[in-house]
């Protein structure tokens, strides 16, 4: 398109008679196109035109102040524009924003026809003194977001939501990745099947993890190729709120002597559901022990002021040098007194001192301020402390105080535990506590969810944790 040398203004063709000295504009057909009106190119530069201005003129601003026009019959395609209370200023930013909204589909404008729907927003409108302005709906998206109740278009994603599990291709059918075409190797580029399409891809082309539609009968996020990830990603919000493990009803909610699962907590839990059950058993056992021996319980003032709790089951054994490993979860207390969603953690550590034996300990770590909570928001943090422990038979007590430090901050925590086994000693302890991102992913189904989002954000309490929160509320109701 040839650039015009200066700013020009054109009037509607039905109000201004064309002069013979003006250049002639011809349409290729009678219909309007979606693109901007283009000036017919000639071998020579177009002659300068006299500016004609009537009651209603249009100005089309561009970065270099060029204006282009074509033969536009406003009698056939006239549009009545509503008068805005506060018209938007016509400038480069608004024009580019409007064009971007149209190209990306964020604004629904009728195209390819001379008849404009009254329900669709218009591109330009009349302003003051006959100037043209951008309609506000051009640069403010008129369509609601996808996941809002009235914004989800089921028909657009019907084929994805109703998809069935595919039959996986045989490994021999693809000697190279079906996306990047790189040959497979045993160590550096292994084979991986996309769970949605069944194709064979390398690890680099299957980094995405998505929840599958309901017919796949799978609640954990699955490995998918990049192409299938692009198809499934817009639906993850719906699938997370309907199919993830976090929104399912807890199946194991019996914690009395009739259930063998509640007799002894294992040091390692392989799912968030198991961690929630272990934490419920630990809190219920502590509540009973505190009622029988108040002097050996956590002071009520410390519990009332707690900003969070970390609950773990740890196995410890050794002579002089002890080794510890265990898993658990952490929850934070919000400003309104409610409890946050849980985040899974794992702890490994060493101890040195005059000690001997082995024991299984249920820890309750009291996070007494926000700094301690932020420490558990770290991907990894360290704890150092000293304590004494004694376990002889089914029940023992451990009282410790430690300092924890991570990339999100540091804080002091108080620890209470109930132990089972045969162990005695005094030691210096060091532990590494890390967030179990894979466990959080399998439970919540959201690969972008961080520990900060879970503990300090607005993540709702999971339905699968209702028995745990019931025990926790019961404990605090008795303080």
PDB file of N, CA and C in Angstrom, residues 102-161:
ATOM      1  N   UNK A 102      -9.529  -7.697  17.851  1.00  0.00           N
ATOM      2  CA  UNK A 102     -10.281  -8.300  16.751  1.00  0.00           C
ATOM      3  C   UNK A 102      -9.550  -9.527  16.209  1.00  0.00           C
ATOM      4  N   UNK A 103      -8.209  -9.396  16.037  1.00  0.00           N
ATOM      5  CA  UNK A 103      -7.440 -10.504  15.474  1.00  0.00           C
ATOM      6  C   UNK A 103      -7.409 -11.707  16.396  1.00  0.00           C
ATOM      7  N   UNK A 104      -7.389 -11.480  17.680  1.00  0.00           N
ATOM      8  CA  UNK A 104      -7.324 -12.593  18.641  1.00  0.00           C
ATOM      9  C   UNK A 104      -8.692 -13.115  19.027  1.00  0.00           C
ATOM     10  N   UNK A 105      -9.765 -12.531  18.485  1.00  0.00           N
ATOM     11  CA  UNK A 105     -11.099 -13.018  18.781  1.00  0.00           C
ATOM     12  C   UNK A 105     -11.654 -12.589  20.104  1.00  0.00           C
ATOM     13  N   UNK A 106     -11.031 -11.614  20.751  1.00  0.00           N
ATOM     14  CA  UNK A 106     -11.521 -11.157  22.051  1.00  0.00           C
ATOM     15  C   UNK A 106     -12.710 -10.228  21.903  1.00  0.00           C
ATOM     16  N   UNK A 107     -13.003  -9.834  20.687  1.00  0.00           N
ATOM     17  CA  UNK A 107     -14.136  -8.970  20.446  1.00  0.00           C
ATOM     18  C   UNK A 107     -14.882  -9.502  19.242  1.00  0.00           C
ATOM     19  N   UNK A 108     -16.162  -9.748  19.364  1.00  0.00           N
ATOM     20  CA  UNK A 108     -16.958 -10.337  18.290  1.00  0.00           C
ATOM     21  C   UNK A 108     -17.536  -9.231  17.417  1.00  0.00           C
ATOM     22  N   UNK A 109     -17.022  -9.127  16.192  1.00  0.00           N
ATOM     23  CA  UNK A 109     -17.512  -8.139  15.239  1.00  0.00           C
ATOM     24  C   UNK A 109     -17.920  -8.871  13.992  1.00  0.00           C
ATOM     25  N   UNK A 110     -19.088  -8.601  13.465  1.00  0.00           N
ATOM     26  CA  UNK A 110     -19.540  -9.234  12.247  1.00  0.00           C
ATOM     27  C   UNK A 110     -18.624  -8.924  11.098  1.00  0.00           C
ATOM     28  N   UNK A 111     -18.227  -9.921  10.325  1.00  0.00           N
ATOM     29  CA  UNK A 111     -17.303  -9.753   9.224  1.00  0.00           C
ATOM     30  C   UNK A 111     -17.867 -10.399   7.984  1.00  0.00           C
ATOM     31  N   UNK A 112     -17.357  -9.909   6.857  1.00  0.00           N
ATOM     32  CA  UNK A 112     -17.696 -10.528   5.590  1.00  0.00           C
ATOM     33  C   UNK A 112     -19.094 -10.245   5.118  1.00  0.00           C
ATOM     34  N   UNK A 113     -19.801  -9.283   5.622  1.00  0.00           N
ATOM     35  CA  UNK A 113     -21.161  -8.976   5.190  1.00  0.00           C
ATOM     36  C   UNK A 113     -21.438  -7.511   5.356  1.00  0.00           C
ATOM     37  N   UNK A 114     -22.388  -7.010   4.561  1.00  0.00           N
ATOM     38  CA  UNK A 114     -22.743  -5.615   4.634  1.00  0.00           C
ATOM     39  C   UNK A 114     -23.723  -5.328   5.744  1.00  0.00           C
ATOM     40  N   UNK A 115     -24.352  -6.350   6.275  1.00  0.00           N
ATOM     41  CA  UNK A 115     -25.340  -6.161   7.332  1.00  0.00           C
ATOM     42  C   UNK A 115     -24.693  -6.404   8.673  1.00  0.00           C
ATOM     43  N   UNK A 116     -24.641  -5.382   9.500  1.00  0.00           N
ATOM     44  CA  UNK A 116     -24.023  -5.487  10.810  1.00  0.00           C
ATOM     45  C   UNK A 116     -25.091  -5.813  11.846  1.00  0.00           C
ATOM     46  N   UNK A 117     -24.799  -6.783  12.690  1.00  0.00           N
ATOM     47  CA  UNK A 117     -25.744  -7.149  13.742  1.00  0.00           C
ATOM     48  C   UNK A 117     -25.771  -6.084  14.820  1.00  0.00           C
ATOM     49  N   UNK A 118     -26.953  -5.764  15.294  1.00  0.00           N
ATOM     50  CA  UNK A 118     -27.079  -4.749  16.343  1.00  0.00           C
ATOM     51  C   UNK A 118     -26.470  -5.208  17.658  1.00  0.00           C
ATOM     52  N   UNK A 119     -26.347  -6.529  17.847  1.00  0.00           N
ATOM     53  CA  UNK A 119     -25.806  -7.037  19.104  1.00  0.00           C
ATOM     54  C   UNK A 119     -24.295  -7.036  19.142  1.00  0.00           C
ATOM     55  N   UNK A 120     -23.656  -6.832  17.973  1.00  0.00           N
ATOM     56  CA  UNK A 120     -22.204  -6.839  17.933  1.00  0.00           C
ATOM     57  C   UNK A 120     -21.669  -5.440  18.132  1.00  0.00           C
ATOM     58  N   UNK A 121     -20.540  -5.277  18.817  1.00  0.00           N
ATOM     59  CA  UNK A 121     -19.965  -3.951  18.994  1.00  0.00           C
ATOM     60  C   UNK A 121     -19.437  -3.415  17.676  1.00  0.00           C
ATOM     61  N   UNK A 122     -19.449  -2.131  17.493  1.00  0.00           N
ATOM     62  CA  UNK A 122     -18.985  -1.490  16.284  1.00  0.00           C
ATOM     63  C   UNK A 122     -17.578  -0.970  16.491  1.00  0.00           C
ATOM     64  N   UNK A 123     -16.902  -0.792  15.376  1.00  0.00           N
ATOM     65  CA  UNK A 123     -15.503  -0.414  15.465  1.00  0.00           C
ATOM     66  C   UNK A 123     -15.328   1.070  15.765  1.00  0.00           C
ATOM     67  N   UNK A 124     -16.125   1.923  15.116  1.00  0.00           N
ATOM     68  CA  UNK A 124     -16.010   3.366  15.298  1.00  0.00           C
ATOM     69  C   UNK A 124     -17.357   3.951  15.679  1.00  0.00           C
ATOM     70  N   UNK A 125     -17.327   5.091  16.306  1.00  0.00           N
ATOM     71  CA  UNK A 125     -18.535   5.797  16.685  1.00  0.00           C
ATOM     72  C   UNK A 125     -18.328   7.297  16.576  1.00  0.00           C
ATOM     73  N   UNK A 126     -19.415   8.079  16.568  1.00  0.00           N
ATOM     74  CA  UNK A 126     -19.284   9.533  16.437  1.00  0.00           C
ATOM     75  C   UNK A 126     -18.830  10.167  17.746  1.00  0.00           C
ATOM     76  N   UNK A 127     -17.947  11.109  17.632  1.00  0.00           N
ATOM     77  CA  UNK A 127     -17.483  11.841  18.784  1.00  0.00           C
ATOM     78  C   UNK A 127     -17.905  13.297  18.719  1.00  0.00           C
ATOM     79  N   UNK A 128     -17.189  14.139  19.417  1.00  0.00           N
ATOM     80  CA  UNK A 128     -17.492  15.555  19.446  1.00  0.00           C
ATOM     81  C   UNK A 128     -16.991  16.214  18.169  1.00  0.00           C
ATOM     82  N   UNK A 129     -17.754  17.184  17.642  1.00  0.00           N
ATOM     83  CA  UNK A 129     -17.389  17.949  16.447  1.00  0.00           C
ATOM     84  C   UNK A 129     -17.225  17.067  15.219  1.00  0.00           C
ATOM     85  N   UNK A 130     -17.979  15.965  15.168  1.00  0.00           N
ATOM     86  CA  UNK A 130     -17.935  15.123  13.989  1.00  0.00           C
ATOM     87  C   UNK A 130     -16.759  14.190  13.905  1.00  0.00           C
ATOM     88  N   UNK A 131     -15.868  14.192  14.896  1.00  0.00           N
ATOM     89  CA  UNK A 131     -14.726  13.289  14.868  1.00  0.00           C
ATOM     90  C   UNK A 131     -15.172  11.866  15.195  1.00  0.00           C
ATOM     91  N   UNK A 132     -14.365  10.921  14.750  1.00  0.00           N
ATOM     92  CA  UNK A 132     -14.660   9.510  15.007  1.00  0.00           C
ATOM     93  C   UNK A 132     -13.886   9.038  16.223  1.00  0.00           C
ATOM     94  N   UNK A 133     -14.512   8.156  16.976  1.00  0.00           N
ATOM     95  CA  UNK A 133     -13.870   7.598  18.178  1.00  0.00           C
ATOM     96  C   UNK A 133     -13.985   6.092  18.134  1.00  0.00           C
ATOM     97  N   UNK A 134     -13.138   5.423  18.903  1.00  0.00           N
ATOM     98  CA  UNK A 134     -13.206   3.979  19.049  1.00  0.00           C
ATOM     99  C   UNK A 134     -14.291   3.602  20.040  1.00  0.00           C
ATOM    100  N   UNK A 135     -15.099   2.641  19.654  1.00  0.00           N
ATOM    101  CA  UNK A 135     -16.072   2.110  20.596  1.00  0.00           C
ATOM    102  C   UNK A 135     -15.347   1.424  21.741  1.00  0.00           C
ATOM    103  N   UNK A 136     -15.818   1.638  22.975  1.00  0.00           N
ATOM    104  CA  UNK A 136     -15.137   1.091  24.152  1.00  0.00           C
ATOM    105  C   UNK A 136     -15.086  -0.422  24.128  1.00  0.00           C
ATOM    106  N   UNK A 137     -16.041  -1.055  23.464  1.00  0.00           N
ATOM    107  CA  UNK A 137     -16.065  -2.514  23.446  1.00  0.00           C
ATOM    108  C   UNK A 137     -14.959  -3.112  22.598  1.00  0.00           C
ATOM    109  N   UNK A 138     -14.272  -2.283  21.815  1.00  0.00           N
ATOM    110  CA  UNK A 138     -13.196  -2.806  20.981  1.00  0.00           C
ATOM    111  C   UNK A 138     -11.992  -3.162  21.818  1.00  0.00           C
ATOM    112  N   UNK A 139     -11.599  -2.257  22.728  1.00  0.00           N
ATOM    113  CA  UNK A 139     -10.410  -2.530  23.518  1.00  0.00           C
ATOM    114  C   UNK A 139     -10.727  -3.048  24.902  1.00  0.00           C
ATOM    115  N   UNK A 140     -12.015  -3.162  25.272  1.00  0.00           N
ATOM    116  CA  UNK A 140     -12.431  -3.861  26.482  1.00  0.00           C
ATOM    117  C   UNK A 140     -13.154  -5.128  26.047  1.00  0.00           C
ATOM    118  N   UNK A 141     -12.598  -6.323  26.268  1.00  0.00           N
ATOM    119  CA  UNK A 141     -13.201  -7.552  25.751  1.00  0.00           C
ATOM    120  C   UNK A 141     -14.647  -7.691  26.186  1.00  0.00           C
ATOM    121  N   UNK A 142     -15.510  -7.989  25.203  1.00  0.00           N
ATOM    122  CA  UNK A 142     -16.928  -8.121  25.503  1.00  0.00           C
ATOM    123  C   UNK A 142     -17.307  -9.549  25.858  1.00  0.00           C
ATOM    124  N   UNK A 143     -16.490 -10.518  25.455  1.00  0.00           N
ATOM    125  CA  UNK A 143     -16.801 -11.914  25.741  1.00  0.00           C
ATOM    126  C   UNK A 143     -16.376 -12.274  27.151  1.00  0.00           C
ATOM    127  N   UNK A 144     -17.197 -13.001  27.917  1.00  0.00           N
ATOM    128  CA  UNK A 144     -16.804 -13.401  29.280  1.00  0.00           C
ATOM    129  C   UNK A 144     -15.696 -14.431  29.228  1.00  0.00           C
ATOM    130  N   UNK A 145     -14.924 -14.578  30.303  1.00  0.00           N
ATOM    131  CA  UNK A 145     -13.872 -15.588  30.338  1.00  0.00           C
ATOM    132  C   UNK A 145     -14.426 -16.981  30.146  1.00  0.00           C
ATOM    133  N   UNK A 146     -13.535 -17.883  29.742  1.00  0.00           N
ATOM    134  CA  UNK A 146     -13.956 -19.236  29.391  1.00  0.00           C
ATOM    135  C   UNK A 146     -14.588 -19.974  30.550  1.00  0.00           C
ATOM    136  N   UNK A 147     -14.041 -19.812  31.754  1.00  0.00           N
ATOM    137  CA  UNK A 147     -14.447 -20.656  32.869  1.00  0.00           C
ATOM    138  C   UNK A 147     -15.570 -20.064  33.701  1.00  0.00           C
ATOM    139  N   UNK A 148     -16.080 -18.890  33.340  1.00  0.00           N
ATOM    140  CA  UNK A 148     -17.221 -18.359  34.066  1.00  0.00           C
ATOM    141  C   UNK A 148     -18.485 -19.100  33.640  1.00  0.00           C
ATOM    142  N   UNK A 149     -19.506 -19.130  34.489  1.00  0.00           N
ATOM    143  CA  UNK A 149     -20.682 -19.958  34.205  1.00  0.00           C
ATOM    144  C   UNK A 149     -21.295 -19.707  32.849  1.00  0.00           C
ATOM    145  N   UNK A 150     -21.357 -18.434  32.425  1.00  0.00           N
ATOM    146  CA  UNK A 150     -21.995 -18.119  31.161  1.00  0.00           C
ATOM    147  C   UNK A 150     -20.999 -18.010  30.022  1.00  0.00           C
ATOM    148  N   UNK A 151     -19.721 -18.264  30.293  1.00  0.00           N
ATOM    149  CA  UNK A 151     -18.723 -18.063  29.273  1.00  0.00           C
ATOM    150  C   UNK A 151     -18.189 -19.335  28.651  1.00  0.00           C
ATOM    151  N   UNK A 152     -18.574 -20.520  29.120  1.00  0.00           N
ATOM    152  CA  UNK A 152     -18.024 -21.764  28.595  1.00  0.00           C
ATOM    153  C   UNK A 152     -18.835 -22.216  27.396  1.00  0.00           C
ATOM    154  N   UNK A 153     -18.148 -22.400  26.291  1.00  0.00           N
ATOM    155  CA  UNK A 153     -18.773 -22.866  25.060  1.00  0.00           C
ATOM    156  C   UNK A 153     -18.533 -24.368  24.951  1.00  0.00           C
ATOM    157  N   UNK A 154     -19.507 -25.150  25.351  1.00  0.00           N
ATOM    158  CA  UNK A 154     -19.324 -26.604  25.385  1.00  0.00           C
ATOM    159  C   UNK A 154     -19.119 -27.179  23.995  1.00  0.00           C
ATOM    160  N   UNK A 155     -19.838 -26.646  23.003  1.00  0.00           N
ATOM    161  CA  UNK A 155     -19.744 -27.209  21.656  1.00  0.00           C
ATOM    162  C   UNK A 155     -18.341 -27.065  21.084  1.00  0.00           C
ATOM    163  N   UNK A 156     -17.616 -26.008  21.481  1.00  0.00           N
ATOM    164  CA  UNK A 156     -16.268 -25.801  20.950  1.00  0.00           C
ATOM    165  C   UNK A 156     -15.290 -26.838  21.477  1.00  0.00           C
ATOM    166  N   UNK A 157     -15.561 -27.427  22.633  1.00  0.00           N
ATOM    167  CA  UNK A 157     -14.657 -28.406  23.239  1.00  0.00           C
ATOM    168  C   UNK A 157     -15.333 -29.761  23.409  1.00  0.00           C
ATOM    169  N   UNK A 158     -16.410 -29.985  22.688  1.00  0.00           N
ATOM    170  CA  UNK A 158     -17.150 -31.231  22.848  1.00  0.00           C
ATOM    171  C   UNK A 158     -16.307 -32.434  22.480  1.00  0.00           C
ATOM    172  N   UNK A 159     -15.535 -32.334  21.384  1.00  0.00           N
ATOM    173  CA  UNK A 159     -14.743 -33.477  20.951  1.00  0.00           C
ATOM    174  C   UNK A 159     -13.654 -33.832  21.961  1.00  0.00           C
ATOM    175  N   UNK A 160     -13.159 -32.833  22.713  1.00  0.00           N
ATOM    176  CA  UNK A 160     -12.135 -33.101  23.715  1.00  0.00           C
ATOM    177  C   UNK A 160     -12.765 -33.667  24.988  1.00  0.00           C
ATOM    178  N   UNK A 161     -13.847 -33.066  25.446  1.00  0.00           N
ATOM    179  CA  UNK A 161     -14.483 -33.504  26.682  1.00  0.00           C
ATOM    180  C   UNK A 161     -15.080 -34.901  26.566  1.00  0.00           C
TER     181      UNK A 161
END
